[in-house]
Each structure stands twice: as structure tokens, then as C-alpha cells.
Coordinates of C-alpha atoms in Angstrom, one line a residue:
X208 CA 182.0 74.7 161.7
X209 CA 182.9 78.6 162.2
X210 CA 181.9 81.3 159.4
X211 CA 182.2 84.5 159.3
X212 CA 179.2 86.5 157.3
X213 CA 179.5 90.3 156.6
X214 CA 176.5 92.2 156.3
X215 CA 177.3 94.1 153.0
X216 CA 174.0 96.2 152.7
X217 CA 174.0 99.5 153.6
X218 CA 171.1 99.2 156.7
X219 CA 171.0 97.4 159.8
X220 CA 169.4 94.2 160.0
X221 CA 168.1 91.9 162.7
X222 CA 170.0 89.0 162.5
X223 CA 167.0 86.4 162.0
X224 CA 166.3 88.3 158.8
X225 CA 170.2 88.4 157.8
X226 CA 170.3 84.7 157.9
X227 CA 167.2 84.3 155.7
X228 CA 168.8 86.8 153.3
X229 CA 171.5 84.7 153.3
X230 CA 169.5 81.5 152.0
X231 CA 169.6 80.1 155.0
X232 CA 166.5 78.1 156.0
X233 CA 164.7 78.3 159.4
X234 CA 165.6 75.2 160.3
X235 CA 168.8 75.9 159.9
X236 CA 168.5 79.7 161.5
X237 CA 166.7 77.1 164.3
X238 CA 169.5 74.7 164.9
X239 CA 172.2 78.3 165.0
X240 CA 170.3 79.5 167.6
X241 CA 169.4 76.8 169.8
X242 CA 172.5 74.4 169.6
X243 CA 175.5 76.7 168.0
X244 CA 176.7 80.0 168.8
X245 CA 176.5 83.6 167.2
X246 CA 179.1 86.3 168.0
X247 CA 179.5 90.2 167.2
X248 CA 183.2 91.6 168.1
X249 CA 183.3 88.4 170.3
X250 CA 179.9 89.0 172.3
X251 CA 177.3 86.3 172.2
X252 CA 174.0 87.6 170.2
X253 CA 170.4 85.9 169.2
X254 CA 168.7 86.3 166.1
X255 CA 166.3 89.1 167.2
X256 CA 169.8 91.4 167.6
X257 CA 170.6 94.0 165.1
X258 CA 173.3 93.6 162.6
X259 CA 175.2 96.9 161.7
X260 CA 176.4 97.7 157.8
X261 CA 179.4 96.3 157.1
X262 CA 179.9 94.4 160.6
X263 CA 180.2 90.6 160.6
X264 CA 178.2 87.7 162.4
X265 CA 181.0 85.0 163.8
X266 CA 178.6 81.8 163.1
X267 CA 179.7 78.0 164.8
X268 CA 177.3 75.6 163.8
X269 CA 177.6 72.1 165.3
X270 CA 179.7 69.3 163.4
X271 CA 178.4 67.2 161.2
X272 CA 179.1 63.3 162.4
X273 CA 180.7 60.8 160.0
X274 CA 177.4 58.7 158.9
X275 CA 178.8 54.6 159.6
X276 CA 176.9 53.3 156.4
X277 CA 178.7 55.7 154.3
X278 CA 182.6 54.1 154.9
X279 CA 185.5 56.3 154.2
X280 CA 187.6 55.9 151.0
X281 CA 191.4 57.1 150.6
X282 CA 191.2 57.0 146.9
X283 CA 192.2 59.9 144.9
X284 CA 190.2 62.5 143.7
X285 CA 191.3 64.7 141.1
X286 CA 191.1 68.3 142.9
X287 CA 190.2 71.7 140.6
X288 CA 188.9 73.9 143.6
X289 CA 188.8 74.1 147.3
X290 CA 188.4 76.5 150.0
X291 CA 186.7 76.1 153.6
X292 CA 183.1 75.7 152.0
X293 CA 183.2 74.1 148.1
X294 CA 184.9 71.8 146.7
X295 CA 185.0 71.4 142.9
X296 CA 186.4 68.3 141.6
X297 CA 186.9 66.9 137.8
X298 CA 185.5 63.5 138.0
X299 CA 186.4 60.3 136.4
X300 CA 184.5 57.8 134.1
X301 CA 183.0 55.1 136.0
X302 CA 183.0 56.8 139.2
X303 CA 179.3 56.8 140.9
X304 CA 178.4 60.2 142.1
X305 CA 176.7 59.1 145.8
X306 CA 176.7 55.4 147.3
X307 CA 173.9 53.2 146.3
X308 CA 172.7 49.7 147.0
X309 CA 175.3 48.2 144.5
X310 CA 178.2 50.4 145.5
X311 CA 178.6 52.0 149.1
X312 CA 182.3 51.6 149.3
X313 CA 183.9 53.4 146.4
X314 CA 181.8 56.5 145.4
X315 CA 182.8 60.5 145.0
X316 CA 181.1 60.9 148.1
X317 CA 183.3 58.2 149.6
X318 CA 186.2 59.4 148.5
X319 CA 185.7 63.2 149.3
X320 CA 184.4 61.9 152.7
X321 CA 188.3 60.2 153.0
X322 CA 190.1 63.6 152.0
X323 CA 188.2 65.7 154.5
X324 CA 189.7 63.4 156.9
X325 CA 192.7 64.0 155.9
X326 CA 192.0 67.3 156.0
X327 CA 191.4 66.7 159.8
X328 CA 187.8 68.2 159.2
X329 CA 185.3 68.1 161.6
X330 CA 182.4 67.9 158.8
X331 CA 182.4 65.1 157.5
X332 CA 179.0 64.6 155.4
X333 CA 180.3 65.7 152.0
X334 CA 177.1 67.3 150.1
X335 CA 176.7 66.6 146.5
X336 CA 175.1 69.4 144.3
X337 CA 176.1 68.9 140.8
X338 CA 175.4 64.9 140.7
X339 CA 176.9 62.8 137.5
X340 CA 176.1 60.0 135.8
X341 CA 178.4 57.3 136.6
X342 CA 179.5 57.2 133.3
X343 CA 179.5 60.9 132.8
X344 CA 183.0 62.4 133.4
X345 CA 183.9 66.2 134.3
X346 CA 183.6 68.8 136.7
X347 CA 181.6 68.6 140.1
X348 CA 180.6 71.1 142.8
X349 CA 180.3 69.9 146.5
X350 CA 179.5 71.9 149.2
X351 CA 181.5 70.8 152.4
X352 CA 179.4 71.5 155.3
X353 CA 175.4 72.4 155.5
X354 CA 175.3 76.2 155.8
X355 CA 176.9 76.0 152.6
X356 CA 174.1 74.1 151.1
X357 CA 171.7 76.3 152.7
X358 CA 172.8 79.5 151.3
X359 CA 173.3 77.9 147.8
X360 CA 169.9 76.6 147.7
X361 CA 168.1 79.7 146.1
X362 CA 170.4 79.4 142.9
X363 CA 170.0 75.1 143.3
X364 CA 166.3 75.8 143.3
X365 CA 166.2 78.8 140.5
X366 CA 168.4 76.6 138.3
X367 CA 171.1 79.5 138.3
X368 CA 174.3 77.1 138.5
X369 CA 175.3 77.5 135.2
X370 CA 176.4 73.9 133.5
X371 CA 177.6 73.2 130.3
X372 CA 178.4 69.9 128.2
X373 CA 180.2 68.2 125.6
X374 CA 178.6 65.4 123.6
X375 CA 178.8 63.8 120.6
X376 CA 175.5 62.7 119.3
X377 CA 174.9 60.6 115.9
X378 CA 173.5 61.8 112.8
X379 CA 173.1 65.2 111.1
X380 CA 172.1 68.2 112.6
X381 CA 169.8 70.1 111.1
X382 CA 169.9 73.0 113.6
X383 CA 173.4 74.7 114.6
X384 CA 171.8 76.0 117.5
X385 CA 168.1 75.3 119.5
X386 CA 166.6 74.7 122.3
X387 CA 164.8 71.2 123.3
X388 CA 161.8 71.9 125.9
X389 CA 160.3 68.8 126.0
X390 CA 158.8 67.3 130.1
X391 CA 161.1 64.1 130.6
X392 CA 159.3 61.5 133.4
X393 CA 160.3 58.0 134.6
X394 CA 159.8 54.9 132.5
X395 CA 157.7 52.0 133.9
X396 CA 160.6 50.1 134.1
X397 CA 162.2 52.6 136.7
X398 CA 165.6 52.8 134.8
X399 CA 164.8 54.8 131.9
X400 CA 163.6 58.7 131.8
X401 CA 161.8 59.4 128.8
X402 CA 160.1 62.3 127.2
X403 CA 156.4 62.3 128.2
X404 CA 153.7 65.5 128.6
X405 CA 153.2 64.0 132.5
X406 CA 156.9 64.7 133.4
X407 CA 158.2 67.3 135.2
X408 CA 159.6 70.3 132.8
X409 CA 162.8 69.6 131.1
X410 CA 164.9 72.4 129.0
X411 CA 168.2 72.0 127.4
X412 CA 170.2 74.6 124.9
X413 CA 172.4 73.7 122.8
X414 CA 175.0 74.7 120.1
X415 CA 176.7 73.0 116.8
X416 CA 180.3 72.8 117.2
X417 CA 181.7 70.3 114.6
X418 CA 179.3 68.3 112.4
X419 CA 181.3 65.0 111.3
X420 CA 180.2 62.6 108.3
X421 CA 177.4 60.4 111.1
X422 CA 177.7 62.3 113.9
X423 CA 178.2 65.7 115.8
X424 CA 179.5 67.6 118.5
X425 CA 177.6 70.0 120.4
X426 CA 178.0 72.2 123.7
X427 CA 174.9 71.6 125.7
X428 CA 173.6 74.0 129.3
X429 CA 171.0 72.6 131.1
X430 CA 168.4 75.1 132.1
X431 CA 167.1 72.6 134.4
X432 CA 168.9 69.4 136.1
X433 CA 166.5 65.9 134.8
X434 CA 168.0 62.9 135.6
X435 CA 169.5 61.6 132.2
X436 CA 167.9 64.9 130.9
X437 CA 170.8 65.4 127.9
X438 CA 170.3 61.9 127.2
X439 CA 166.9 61.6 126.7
X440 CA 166.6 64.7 125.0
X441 CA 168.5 64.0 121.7
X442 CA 167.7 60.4 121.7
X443 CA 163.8 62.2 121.3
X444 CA 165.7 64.0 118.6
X445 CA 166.8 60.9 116.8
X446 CA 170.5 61.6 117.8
X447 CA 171.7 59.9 120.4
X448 CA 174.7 60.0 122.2
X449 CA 177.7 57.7 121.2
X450 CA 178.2 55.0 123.3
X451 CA 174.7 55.4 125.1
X452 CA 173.5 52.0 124.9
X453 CA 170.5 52.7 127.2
X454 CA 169.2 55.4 124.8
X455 CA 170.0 53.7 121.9
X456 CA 173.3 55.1 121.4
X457 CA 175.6 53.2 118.6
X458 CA 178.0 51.2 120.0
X459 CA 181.0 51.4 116.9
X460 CA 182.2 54.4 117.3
X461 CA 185.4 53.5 119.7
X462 CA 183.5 54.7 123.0
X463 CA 182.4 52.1 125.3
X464 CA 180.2 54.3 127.3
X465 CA 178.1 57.8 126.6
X466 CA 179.7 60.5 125.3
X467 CA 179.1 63.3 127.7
X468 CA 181.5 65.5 129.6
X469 CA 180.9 68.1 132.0
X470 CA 183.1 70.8 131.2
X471 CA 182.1 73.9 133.1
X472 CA 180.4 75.2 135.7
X473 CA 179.5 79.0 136.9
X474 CA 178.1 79.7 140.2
X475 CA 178.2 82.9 143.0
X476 CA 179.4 81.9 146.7
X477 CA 176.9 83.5 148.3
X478 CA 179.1 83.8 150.9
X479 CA 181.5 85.8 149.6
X480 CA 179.3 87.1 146.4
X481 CA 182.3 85.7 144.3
X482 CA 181.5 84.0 141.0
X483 CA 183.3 81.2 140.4
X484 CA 184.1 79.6 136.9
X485 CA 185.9 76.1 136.4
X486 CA 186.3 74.4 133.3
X487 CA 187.8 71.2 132.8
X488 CA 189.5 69.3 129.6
X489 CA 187.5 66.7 127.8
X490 CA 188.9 62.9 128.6
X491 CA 191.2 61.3 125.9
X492 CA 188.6 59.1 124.9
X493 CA 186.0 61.8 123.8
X494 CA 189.0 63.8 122.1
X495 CA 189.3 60.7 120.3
X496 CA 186.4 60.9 118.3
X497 CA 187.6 64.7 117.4
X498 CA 190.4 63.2 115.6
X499 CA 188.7 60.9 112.5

């Protein structure tokens, strides 16, 4: 892997302390310095060298191996975004997120670990940081080799990734707007999340968009990322989602799983300091219930 980072400030910096104003960790900074290589104008440098305004560090890091537990899959995957580092992708109902013990052969990380071969990559450890339910369709962001991780991990970390949601929750809302800060922790069974004051802090906003005769369709961000968060949190409401039979979801309304779609997603490359925006259509079976 070979990136080049610009020093866009207007002082010189020694390179150790570019790095970590880069988001890079110092184990990462550790592994560049001992086992890659670090180039100005084609010289070799170490991280106690000096960086100039505006010059660029030429960074290799070492490949990432293909891990043998996690097999390659040549199924497609519906591509929105791609460039050297991210790879945003629009993904299907009934498509798990990362292998598990019940499914290590057909995953999103499976199948974006088949098109970087393709790609005749030499990463091949796809990194998932926008995870979905399995039933949960919409758009993904995947980071495609580790410095790209590392330097995104301040916005992972300060929830800046901006994601929004459509879902259609049952009943009446009171509220065309609010915000549900409520802490969401693991059930005793270890499958359910549920509101509890020992959980970890859980905040979701959200917004009426249509109000139908028994239920509702609202645009939901998550200002933090709870497993099942949206789910849990309007179930605590008394409105849970169509078709989310875990939660208590009613299962008449012509949806056979929850109806939840993740429609867009903000986030600045810190690489590049470009903000990106994708959006992505809701699935025929949640426009369905638009149309009653």
C-alpha cells in the first residue's frame, strides 16, 4: 500500500507529529517506520525528519495478507463509490455485514474481499466501518486498507460520520421531530439490546415525514452507533418498526423483515479533506408501504 500525504499547514512539522495529526496511531506510525518505507522527493526519511508546508510524505505500508478463515466470494456488490482508500457500497436485505459463526462464506466482507481481488489488490482485509444489520438495507462505508482506518478513527470515535435512516414505525406520533437519549445495554439473553440506565449512552434524532392511518415514517441520524440502537429506541417509544419481529414489530403490514434503510452517509477523507456525501434509494419493499 503507497500513499501520498501532503502537509497542508502552513509550518513545518516533524514527521512523527504529521502522522499523529493525521489520525494515525503509534502503532501504526510504529509498523511505517520499522517495516515500510517513508520518502520525500524520492529520499528515504524517519519520523524525527521535518516535513516542509505543502511538501508530501510518499508512505508504503506493508500488505495486508488474505486471512484463510475469511474465504473469498465473487458475488456482486452493488458499487456507489470507490477510490484507492473507501469504498461505499448500497447493501442488500439479507446480506450479513462481517462473517460470523453461522455464515463465513457469503458476507459483505466476503464479497468485497472477492472484488479487491479482482481488483488485483494487494490489501486484502476489507475493513468495515458503518456495520448493518443483516436485515437492514442501504449504504455502507468500508475502508480498504488500515491507514485508512487509522486516520478515520478520530471522526469513528467522535461519532462525526454523519448517518441517516428511513423507517417506518407503527402508531401515531405525537412528536414531528425529537430526540430519544435513552442508555441501550445487552439483554440477559445476549440477543436483544434494550433500554436500561446501566448501558452505554445511546442518542438518536429524528424527524416526521409522513404520518399514515397506524403507522409513520420518519428520517432518523444516529448521534451515536448502538447495536440495534434505532430499533430499540422506538420500540421504548411504543412504536416499533414494521416487520421487526424481535422488537415487537407487527408482522401484517406486507414487510417480512424491519423496516430500516440506510440512506445516507457524510464523512471527510481525511486524506484528502474532501467531504463525501452518498445517498442511496429506498428498496421497493419499503416504497411499498409509501403507496397505501
Amino acid at each position: 500500500m503507497i500513499i501520498n500525504l501532503k502537509n497542508t499547514t502552513k509550518q513545518p512539522m516533524r514527521i512523527k507529529a504529521f502522522l499523529k495529526s493525521k489520525g494515525l496511531s503509534h502503532r501504526l506510525i510504529s509498523t511505517a517506520k520499522h517495516e515500510g518505507t517513508m520518502k520525500i522527493d524520492g529520499h528515504k526519511v524517519s519520523t524525527t525528519d521535518v516535513l516542509d508546508a505543502g511538501a508530501e510524505l510518499n508512505l508504503r505500508l506493508p500488505k495486508e495478507k488474505s486471512d484463510a478463515n475469511v474465504p473469498f466470494s465473487f458475488k456482486p456488490v452493488e458499487i456507489v463509490f470507490e477510490d484507492d482508500n473507501w469504498l461505499v457500497i448500497n447493501k442488500p436485505v439479507g446480506l450479513s455485514s462481517v462473517p460470523g459463526p453461522s455464515n463465513r462464506e457469503d458476507t459483505v466482507v466476503n464479497r468485497v474481499k472477492g472484488h479487491l481481488k479482482d481488483q488485483g489488490s494487494k490489501d486484502l482485509i476489507p475493513h468495515v466501518i458503518t456495520r448493518l444489520d443483516r436485515d437492514t438495507s442501504g449504504v455502507m462505508l468500508i475502508a480498504k486498507n488500515r491507514l485508512a482506518v487509522g486516520v478515520l478513527a478520530p471522526q469513528i470515535e467522535n461519532h462525526d460520520i454523519e448517518k441517516k435512516y428511513f423507517a417506518f414505525v407503527q402508531g401515531t406520533l405525537k412528536e414531528k421531530e425529537g430526540l430519544i437519549d435513552k442508555p441501550i445495554a445487552r439483554a440477559e439473553d445476549g440477543i436483544h439490546r434494550e433500554v436500561s440506565e446501566t448501558g452505554q449512552q445511546a442518542q438518536t434524532r429524528f424527524q416526521l415525514i409522513q404520518q399514515y392511518d397506524t403507522y409513520a415514517l420518519v428520517e432518523v441520524e444516529l448521534l451515536t452507533g448502538r447495536t440495534h440502537q434505532i430499533r430499540v429506541h422506538f420500540a421504548s417509544l411504543g412504536h416499533p418498526l414494521l416487520g421487526d419481529q424481535l422488537y415487537g414489530g407487527p408482522m401484517d403490514k406486507k414487510i417480512v423483515r424491519q423496516a430500516l434503510h440506510a440512506t445516507s452517509l457524510k464523512f471527510v477523507d481525511p486524506l484528502t479533506d474532501q467531504t463525501h456525501l452518498f445517498e442511496v434509494p429506498m428498496p421497493q419493499d419499503m416504497e411499498n408501504l409509501k403507496n397505501v
